C-alpha cells in the first residue's frame, strides 16, 4: 500500500514541475493540497504522523526541486506572463496621460505583481513539519539572485516602453491654444491656405482611423480609444474652425463690397447744382474707377471661397459652417452700380446742359428786367 502512495506522490510532484508559477499558480496550490490529503489518508491507514516524518521530508525535497525549476523558469518571463492588466491612455488638460497615472502603475506592479511572485519561496509550505516553518525554500531565492535582478531589470524595460508610448501619439494631439479662431485667422490668408489645410485634415482623419485601439506592452494592455476620441474631437473642432474662418473672411469681404457699392451709389446719385459740383462729381467718379480693381479682386476672392465652401458642404458639415455666402443682393447692387457708373459722364453732361440752359434763361430774364427799368 505504501508503495502505491509513494507512486501517487511521485506523479503529483512530476505534474508540479510542469505548472508555471505565474499562469498556473492555482494548479500549484491544488497539487500541494492533494499531496497533504494523500499523507492524511496514509495516516488514516495506520501510519502515524511521526512515522511519516522522514518520508514527508523526502517529498518536501522533491517539491523543492520542482519549485526551484519553475521559479527559475518564471524569472525569465515573469513580467510578460503576469495576468494582463488593463490601463488607458487619454488626453487630460492638453497632455497625454495614463489612467491610472504611470507612477501608480509602477508602484502597483512591484507591490501586487512582481514582489509576491519573487517571494513565493519565502512563504511556501510543503508537506513536512520542517517546511511549516518559514525559510525552508528560501535557498531557492538565494540561488537565483541574478535571475531576480534580471526580472527587476525586465520590469524597468517594460516601464521604459510604457513611458515612451505617449511620445508615439504626441504628434496626433494638438497643443491647446487660448483662441483657436484667432490663430486660424492670423495664419490663413489665401483660399489655397484653407483648401490645403482642409485636405491635410481629411488625410489625417483617415490615417487616425487606422491607429490601434489597444497596445500590448508586457503584461499591460493599453486602451487607446480615449486618446483616439480626443484626436477625433480635436480634428472636428479644427475642421469646424477652418470652415467658420473661411466664411468669416468671405463675409468680411462681402461687407467691404457692400459698403463700397453703397457709398458709390450715394456719390453717383448726388445731383450737381453748379458747374463746380459737376467737376467734383467727375473727380469722385474717377476715384471710384480707381478703386474698382481692388473691389473686383475682393469679389473674385469671395467667389473662390464660396466654391470651396460648396465643395465642403457636399461632403457634410455642421449646419451653417459650410454654407456659401449669399451674394445675390450684392450682385444685383453691383450690376446696377456699374451700369450707373457707365452712364455717369452722360448724366453729368445732361446736368451741365441743364445748368447752362438755366443760366442762359436767367441771363435773358435779367436783361429783360434791366431793359424795363431802363425804359422808365
Short mmCIF file of C-alpha atoms in Angstrom, two decimals:
data_model
loop_
_atom_site.label_atom_id
_atom_site.label_comp_id
_atom_site.label_asym_id
_atom_site.label_seq_id
_atom_site.Cartn_x
_atom_site.Cartn_y
_atom_site.Cartn_z
CA UNK A 1 0.00 0.00 0.00
CA UNK A 2 2.77 2.44 0.94
CA UNK A 3 4.45 1.79 -2.38
CA UNK A 4 1.26 2.78 -4.16
CA UNK A 5 1.03 6.02 -2.18
CA UNK A 6 4.67 6.68 -2.96
CA UNK A 7 3.99 6.39 -6.69
CA UNK A 8 0.94 8.64 -6.45
CA UNK A 9 3.01 11.27 -4.63
CA UNK A 10 5.72 10.98 -7.27
CA UNK A 11 3.21 11.54 -10.10
CA UNK A 12 1.84 14.63 -8.39
CA UNK A 13 5.30 16.17 -7.88
CA UNK A 14 6.20 15.43 -11.51
CA UNK A 15 2.99 17.21 -12.50
CA UNK A 16 4.03 20.22 -10.43
CA UNK A 17 7.21 20.54 -12.48
CA UNK A 18 5.03 21.31 -15.50
CA UNK A 19 2.96 24.03 -13.84
CA UNK A 20 4.06 27.63 -14.34
CA UNK A 21 4.16 29.58 -11.09
CA UNK A 22 2.51 32.62 -12.71
CA UNK A 23 -0.15 31.31 -15.06
CA UNK A 24 -0.83 28.05 -13.19
CA UNK A 25 -0.46 29.11 -9.56
CA UNK A 26 -3.89 27.64 -8.79
CA UNK A 27 -2.69 24.24 -10.03
CA UNK A 28 0.32 24.53 -7.71
CA UNK A 29 -1.98 25.25 -4.78
CA UNK A 30 -4.26 22.35 -5.74
CA UNK A 31 -1.28 19.99 -6.19
CA UNK A 32 0.15 20.75 -2.74
CA UNK A 33 -3.30 20.37 -1.22
CA UNK A 34 -3.70 16.93 -2.85
CA UNK A 35 -0.30 15.85 -1.51
CA UNK A 36 -1.27 16.88 2.01
CA UNK A 37 -4.56 14.99 1.70
CA UNK A 38 -2.60 11.95 0.49
CA UNK A 39 -0.50 11.94 3.67
CA UNK A 40 -3.63 12.35 5.79
CA UNK A 41 -5.10 9.23 4.15
CA UNK A 42 -1.81 7.39 4.81
CA UNK A 43 -2.16 8.41 8.46
CA UNK A 44 -5.71 7.10 8.47
CA UNK A 45 -4.36 3.78 7.14
CA UNK A 46 -2.33 3.42 10.34
CA UNK A 47 0.93 5.22 9.60
CA UNK A 48 1.36 7.82 12.32
CA UNK A 49 2.50 11.38 11.65
CA UNK A 50 5.75 10.70 13.45
CA UNK A 51 6.45 7.59 11.37
CA UNK A 52 5.88 9.64 8.21
CA UNK A 53 8.31 12.42 9.19
CA UNK A 54 11.29 11.25 7.11
CA UNK A 55 9.05 10.25 4.21
CA UNK A 56 7.31 13.63 4.20
CA UNK A 57 10.67 15.42 4.38
CA UNK A 58 11.78 13.39 1.38
CA UNK A 59 8.83 14.67 -0.62
CA UNK A 60 9.47 18.23 0.51
CA UNK A 61 12.91 17.93 -1.06
CA UNK A 62 11.27 16.71 -4.28
CA UNK A 63 8.82 19.63 -4.12
CA UNK A 64 11.85 21.85 -3.58
CA UNK A 65 13.29 20.62 -6.90
CA UNK A 66 10.02 21.25 -8.77
CA UNK A 67 9.60 24.68 -7.19
CA UNK A 68 13.22 25.64 -7.92
CA UNK A 69 12.84 24.63 -11.57
CA UNK A 70 9.61 26.55 -12.11
CA UNK A 71 10.89 29.54 -10.11
CA UNK A 72 13.94 29.76 -12.38
CA UNK A 73 11.75 29.47 -15.49
CA UNK A 74 9.29 32.07 -14.22
CA UNK A 75 12.05 34.61 -13.56
CA UNK A 76 12.92 34.61 -17.24
CA UNK A 77 9.45 35.75 -18.37
CA UNK A 78 7.66 36.80 -15.21
CA UNK A 79 6.83 40.32 -16.38
CA UNK A 80 5.28 39.05 -19.61
CA UNK A 81 3.44 36.13 -18.04
CA UNK A 82 1.67 38.09 -15.32
CA UNK A 83 -2.09 38.41 -15.69
CA UNK A 84 -3.00 41.10 -18.21
CA UNK A 85 -3.67 44.48 -16.66
CA UNK A 86 -5.90 47.00 -18.43
CA UNK A 87 -4.85 50.65 -18.45
CA UNK A 88 -5.84 53.59 -20.64
CA UNK A 89 -4.09 56.40 -22.49
CA UNK A 90 -6.05 59.64 -22.54
CA UNK A 91 -5.66 63.38 -23.05
CA UNK A 92 -6.09 65.44 -19.89
CA UNK A 93 -5.52 69.18 -19.71
CA UNK A 94 -3.87 69.02 -23.10
CA UNK A 95 -1.38 66.32 -22.03
CA UNK A 96 -1.19 62.62 -22.80
CA UNK A 97 -1.53 60.68 -19.56
CA UNK A 98 -2.07 57.12 -18.43
CA UNK A 99 -5.10 56.18 -16.38
CA UNK A 100 -4.21 55.38 -13.66
CA UNK A 101 -1.04 57.54 -13.64
CA UNK A 102 2.17 55.74 -14.59
CA UNK A 103 3.61 56.27 -11.11
CA UNK A 104 0.71 54.33 -9.58
CA UNK A 105 1.00 51.59 -12.21
CA UNK A 106 4.73 51.29 -11.46
CA UNK A 107 4.20 51.04 -7.69
CA UNK A 108 1.35 48.52 -8.05
CA UNK A 109 3.40 46.37 -10.45
CA UNK A 110 6.08 45.78 -7.85
CA UNK A 111 3.79 45.61 -4.84
CA UNK A 112 0.99 43.46 -6.24
CA UNK A 113 2.56 41.61 -9.15
CA UNK A 114 6.32 41.13 -9.07
CA UNK A 115 7.24 41.00 -5.38
CA UNK A 116 4.58 38.44 -4.37
CA UNK A 117 5.88 36.08 -7.07
CA UNK A 118 9.52 36.59 -6.20
CA UNK A 119 8.72 35.98 -2.53
CA UNK A 120 6.97 32.63 -3.14
CA UNK A 121 9.87 30.57 -1.74
CA UNK A 122 9.82 32.61 1.49
CA UNK A 123 6.19 31.78 2.27
CA UNK A 124 5.83 28.43 0.53
CA UNK A 125 4.86 25.43 2.68
CA UNK A 126 5.26 21.80 1.74
CA UNK A 127 4.06 18.63 3.43
CA UNK A 128 6.55 18.09 6.28
CA UNK A 129 6.82 19.72 9.68
CA UNK A 130 10.15 21.25 8.58
CA UNK A 131 8.54 23.19 5.75
CA UNK A 132 5.82 24.52 8.02
CA UNK A 133 8.43 26.91 9.39
CA UNK A 134 9.32 29.88 7.17
CA UNK A 135 12.58 29.67 5.23
CA UNK A 136 12.59 26.02 4.19
CA UNK A 137 12.50 27.02 0.48
CA UNK A 138 14.48 30.24 0.96
CA UNK A 139 17.56 28.75 -0.66
CA UNK A 140 15.73 28.86 -3.99
CA UNK A 141 15.82 32.67 -3.87
CA UNK A 142 19.45 32.70 -2.76
CA UNK A 143 20.35 30.51 -5.73
CA UNK A 144 18.59 32.83 -8.18
CA UNK A 145 19.86 36.27 -7.19
CA UNK A 146 20.97 37.06 -10.73
CA UNK A 147 17.62 35.87 -12.11
CA UNK A 148 15.76 38.11 -9.66
CA UNK A 149 17.91 41.05 -10.71
CA UNK A 150 17.09 40.30 -14.35
CA UNK A 151 13.38 40.19 -13.51
CA UNK A 152 13.60 43.66 -11.99
CA UNK A 153 15.57 44.91 -14.99
CA UNK A 154 12.96 43.43 -17.35
CA UNK A 155 10.24 45.21 -15.38
CA UNK A 156 12.05 48.52 -15.81
CA UNK A 157 12.38 47.89 -19.53
CA UNK A 158 8.61 47.43 -19.71
CA UNK A 159 8.08 50.69 -17.88
CA UNK A 160 10.55 52.37 -20.19
CA UNK A 161 8.37 51.24 -23.10
CA UNK A 162 5.25 52.41 -21.30
CA UNK A 163 6.83 55.79 -20.63
CA UNK A 164 7.76 56.11 -24.31
CA UNK A 165 4.31 55.15 -25.61
CA UNK A 166 2.69 58.62 -25.20
CA UNK A 167 5.51 60.09 -27.31
CA UNK A 168 4.33 57.96 -30.25
CA UNK A 169 0.92 59.63 -30.00
CA UNK A 170 2.14 63.15 -29.31
CA UNK A 171 2.18 64.08 -32.98
CA UNK A 172 -1.55 63.36 -33.18
CA UNK A 173 -2.54 65.55 -30.26
CA UNK A 174 -2.64 69.30 -30.84
CA UNK A 175 -1.35 71.70 -28.23
CA UNK A 176 -4.19 73.62 -26.63
CA UNK A 177 -4.44 77.27 -27.66
CA UNK A 178 -6.32 80.05 -25.91
CA UNK A 179 -8.06 81.27 -29.07
CA UNK A 180 -8.17 78.85 -31.99
CA UNK A 181 -10.24 81.24 -34.10
CA UNK A 182 -7.64 83.99 -33.76
CA UNK A 183 -4.81 81.60 -34.60
CA UNK A 184 -6.55 80.37 -37.76
CA UNK A 185 -7.43 83.91 -38.87
CA UNK A 186 -3.84 85.05 -38.36
CA UNK A 187 -2.27 82.13 -40.22
CA UNK A 188 -4.59 81.76 -43.23
CA UNK A 189 -4.93 84.39 -45.93
CA UNK A 190 -5.42 82.91 -49.40
CA UNK A 191 -8.14 80.41 -50.34
CA UNK A 192 -5.37 77.89 -51.04
CA UNK A 193 -4.42 78.10 -47.35
CA UNK A 194 -7.86 76.88 -46.25
CA UNK A 195 -8.03 74.35 -49.08
CA UNK A 196 -4.65 72.82 -48.24
CA UNK A 197 -5.43 72.62 -44.53
CA UNK A 198 -8.83 71.01 -45.11
CA UNK A 199 -7.27 68.42 -47.44
CA UNK A 200 -4.46 67.68 -45.00
CA UNK A 201 -7.01 67.33 -42.19
CA UNK A 202 -9.06 64.89 -44.24
CA UNK A 203 -5.97 62.76 -44.90
CA UNK A 204 -5.01 62.84 -41.23
CA UNK A 205 -8.52 61.78 -40.22
CA UNK A 206 -8.29 58.71 -42.47
CA UNK A 207 -4.87 57.86 -41.03
CA UNK A 208 -6.15 58.33 -37.48
CA UNK A 209 -8.82 55.70 -38.09
CA UNK A 210 -6.02 53.17 -38.68
CA UNK A 211 -4.44 53.80 -35.27
CA UNK A 212 -4.72 50.75 -32.96
CA UNK A 213 -7.49 50.58 -30.38
CA UNK A 214 -5.12 48.92 -27.93
CA UNK A 215 -1.41 48.37 -27.48
CA UNK A 216 0.23 45.46 -25.65
CA UNK A 217 3.42 46.02 -23.64
CA UNK A 218 4.47 43.20 -21.33
CA UNK A 219 1.51 42.33 -19.15
CA UNK A 220 -0.20 45.64 -19.88
CA UNK A 221 -3.00 46.22 -22.37
CA UNK A 222 -3.28 49.92 -23.13
CA UNK A 223 -6.73 51.05 -24.19
CA UNK A 224 -6.05 53.86 -26.69
CA UNK A 225 -9.68 54.61 -27.57
CA UNK A 226 -9.81 57.61 -25.17
CA UNK A 227 -6.86 59.27 -26.93
CA UNK A 228 -8.32 58.37 -30.34
CA UNK A 229 -11.57 60.01 -29.29
CA UNK A 230 -9.63 63.12 -28.25
CA UNK A 231 -7.83 63.18 -31.61
CA UNK A 232 -11.14 62.86 -33.45
CA UNK A 233 -12.64 65.65 -31.33
CA UNK A 234 -9.68 67.96 -31.98
CA UNK A 235 -9.84 67.31 -35.72
CA UNK A 236 -13.58 68.01 -35.72
CA UNK A 237 -13.04 71.28 -33.83
CA UNK A 238 -10.26 72.32 -36.21
CA UNK A 239 -12.35 71.50 -39.28
CA UNK A 240 -15.26 73.49 -37.93
CA UNK A 241 -12.97 76.43 -37.15
CA UNK A 242 -11.43 76.30 -40.63
CA UNK A 243 -14.89 76.49 -42.18
CA UNK A 244 -16.01 79.21 -39.78
CA UNK A 245 -12.87 81.21 -40.52
CA UNK A 246 -13.31 80.80 -44.27
CA UNK A 247 -16.90 82.01 -44.03
CA UNK A 248 -15.96 84.87 -41.69
CA UNK A 249 -13.39 86.08 -44.19
CA UNK A 250 -15.88 85.84 -47.07
CA UNK A 251 -18.48 87.73 -45.02
CA UNK A 252 -15.92 90.43 -44.20
CA UNK A 253 -15.09 90.82 -47.89
CA UNK A 254 -18.80 90.89 -48.74
CA UNK A 255 -19.27 93.71 -46.23
CA UNK A 256 -16.43 95.60 -47.88
CA UNK A 257 -18.07 95.25 -51.31
CA UNK A 258 -21.47 96.25 -49.90
CA UNK A 259 -20.01 99.34 -48.24
CA UNK A 260 -18.25 100.34 -51.46
CA UNK A 261 -21.38 99.92 -53.59
CA UNK A 262 -23.50 101.83 -51.08
CA UNK A 263 -21.05 104.74 -50.87
CA UNK A 264 -20.56 104.71 -54.64
CA UNK A 265 -24.31 104.82 -55.27
CA UNK A 266 -24.64 107.76 -52.90
CA UNK A 267 -21.85 109.51 -54.79
CA UNK A 268 -23.35 108.84 -58.21
CA UNK A 269 -26.90 109.75 -57.11
CA UNK A 270 -25.82 113.15 -55.83
CA UNK A 271 -27.25 115.88 -58.08
CA UNK A 272 -24.90 118.69 -59.05
CA UNK A 273 -26.23 122.25 -58.60
CA UNK A 274 -23.28 124.05 -60.09
CA UNK A 275 -20.55 123.67 -62.67
CA UNK A 276 -18.07 123.36 -59.81
CA UNK A 277 -20.08 120.46 -58.30
CA UNK A 278 -20.10 118.76 -61.69
CA UNK A 279 -16.30 118.90 -61.70
CA UNK A 280 -16.24 117.49 -58.18
CA UNK A 281 -18.60 114.69 -59.23
CA UNK A 282 -16.39 113.81 -62.19
CA UNK A 283 -13.37 113.59 -59.87
CA UNK A 284 -15.33 111.43 -57.40
CA UNK A 285 -16.26 109.09 -60.25
CA UNK A 286 -12.60 108.80 -61.24
CA UNK A 287 -11.78 107.87 -57.63
CA UNK A 288 -14.44 105.15 -57.77
CA UNK A 289 -12.98 103.80 -61.00
CA UNK A 290 -9.51 103.68 -59.46
CA UNK A 291 -10.93 101.55 -56.61
CA UNK A 292 -12.60 99.07 -58.94
CA UNK A 293 -9.61 96.67 -59.34
CA UNK A 294 -9.43 96.15 -55.58
CA UNK A 295 -13.19 95.63 -55.23
CA UNK A 296 -13.30 93.29 -58.23
CA UNK A 297 -10.43 91.30 -56.71
CA UNK A 298 -12.40 91.19 -53.49
CA UNK A 299 -15.40 89.78 -55.37
CA UNK A 300 -13.12 87.20 -57.01
CA UNK A 301 -11.86 86.05 -53.61
CA UNK A 302 -15.43 85.72 -52.33
CA UNK A 303 -16.31 83.56 -55.35
CA UNK A 304 -13.28 81.33 -54.70
CA UNK A 305 -14.24 80.95 -51.05
CA UNK A 306 -17.83 80.14 -51.99
CA UNK A 307 -16.67 77.43 -54.39
CA UNK A 308 -14.60 75.86 -51.62
CA UNK A 309 -17.47 76.15 -49.14
CA UNK A 310 -19.79 74.45 -51.65
CA UNK A 311 -17.35 71.58 -52.16
CA UNK A 312 -17.03 71.11 -48.41
CA UNK A 313 -20.79 71.27 -47.90
CA UNK A 314 -21.12 68.47 -50.46
CA UNK A 315 -19.29 66.06 -48.11
CA UNK A 316 -21.09 67.17 -44.99
CA UNK A 317 -20.52 69.94 -42.47
CA UNK A 318 -22.04 71.45 -39.38
CA UNK A 319 -25.14 73.46 -40.23
CA UNK A 320 -24.18 76.93 -41.40
CA UNK A 321 -20.43 76.44 -41.26
CA UNK A 322 -20.05 75.12 -44.78
CA UNK A 323 -22.75 77.22 -46.38
CA UNK A 324 -21.63 79.65 -49.09
CA UNK A 325 -22.11 83.37 -48.54
CA UNK A 326 -25.27 84.65 -50.28
CA UNK A 327 -24.17 87.23 -52.85
CA UNK A 328 -27.49 87.67 -54.74
CA UNK A 329 -28.31 91.14 -53.35
CA UNK A 330 -24.71 92.27 -53.71
CA UNK A 331 -24.57 91.07 -57.32
CA UNK A 332 -27.78 92.95 -58.16
CA UNK A 333 -26.49 96.11 -56.49
CA UNK A 334 -23.15 95.70 -58.26
CA UNK A 335 -24.80 95.38 -61.68
CA UNK A 336 -26.88 98.48 -61.02
CA UNK A 337 -23.81 100.39 -59.85
CA UNK A 338 -21.67 99.50 -62.87
CA UNK A 339 -24.50 100.45 -65.23
CA UNK A 340 -24.94 103.75 -63.41
CA UNK A 341 -21.18 104.37 -63.48
CA UNK A 342 -21.07 103.81 -67.24
CA UNK A 343 -23.82 106.43 -67.72
CA UNK A 344 -22.37 108.84 -65.19
CA UNK A 345 -20.48 111.05 -67.68
CA UNK A 346 -23.55 111.28 -69.90
CA UNK A 347 -25.67 112.14 -66.86
CA UNK A 348 -23.21 114.84 -65.81
CA UNK A 349 -23.23 116.26 -69.33
CA UNK A 350 -27.02 116.41 -69.18
CA UNK A 351 -26.82 118.15 -65.83
CA UNK A 352 -24.27 120.55 -67.28
CA UNK A 353 -26.50 121.36 -70.23
CA UNK A 354 -29.45 121.88 -67.89
CA UNK A 355 -27.41 124.22 -65.73
CA UNK A 356 -26.19 126.12 -68.79
CA UNK A 357 -29.78 126.41 -70.04
CA UNK A 358 -30.93 127.63 -66.66
CA UNK A 359 -28.09 130.13 -66.60
CA UNK A 360 -28.91 131.37 -70.11
CA UNK A 361 -32.57 131.79 -69.19
CA UNK A 362 -31.59 133.63 -66.05
CA UNK A 363 -29.35 135.97 -68.06
CA UNK A 364 -32.12 136.65 -70.57
CA UNK A 365 -34.55 137.30 -67.74
CA UNK A 366 -32.09 139.64 -66.06
CA UNK A 367 -31.54 141.51 -69.35
CA UNK A 368 -35.29 141.86 -69.84
CA UNK A 369 -35.79 143.23 -66.35
CA UNK A 370 -32.90 145.62 -66.88
CA UNK A 371 -34.47 146.89 -70.10
CA UNK A 372 -37.75 147.55 -68.35
CA UNK A 373 -36.09 149.65 -65.70
CA UNK A 374 -34.06 151.43 -68.39
CA UNK A 375 -37.16 152.43 -70.39
CA UNK A 376 -38.63 154.28 -67.44
#
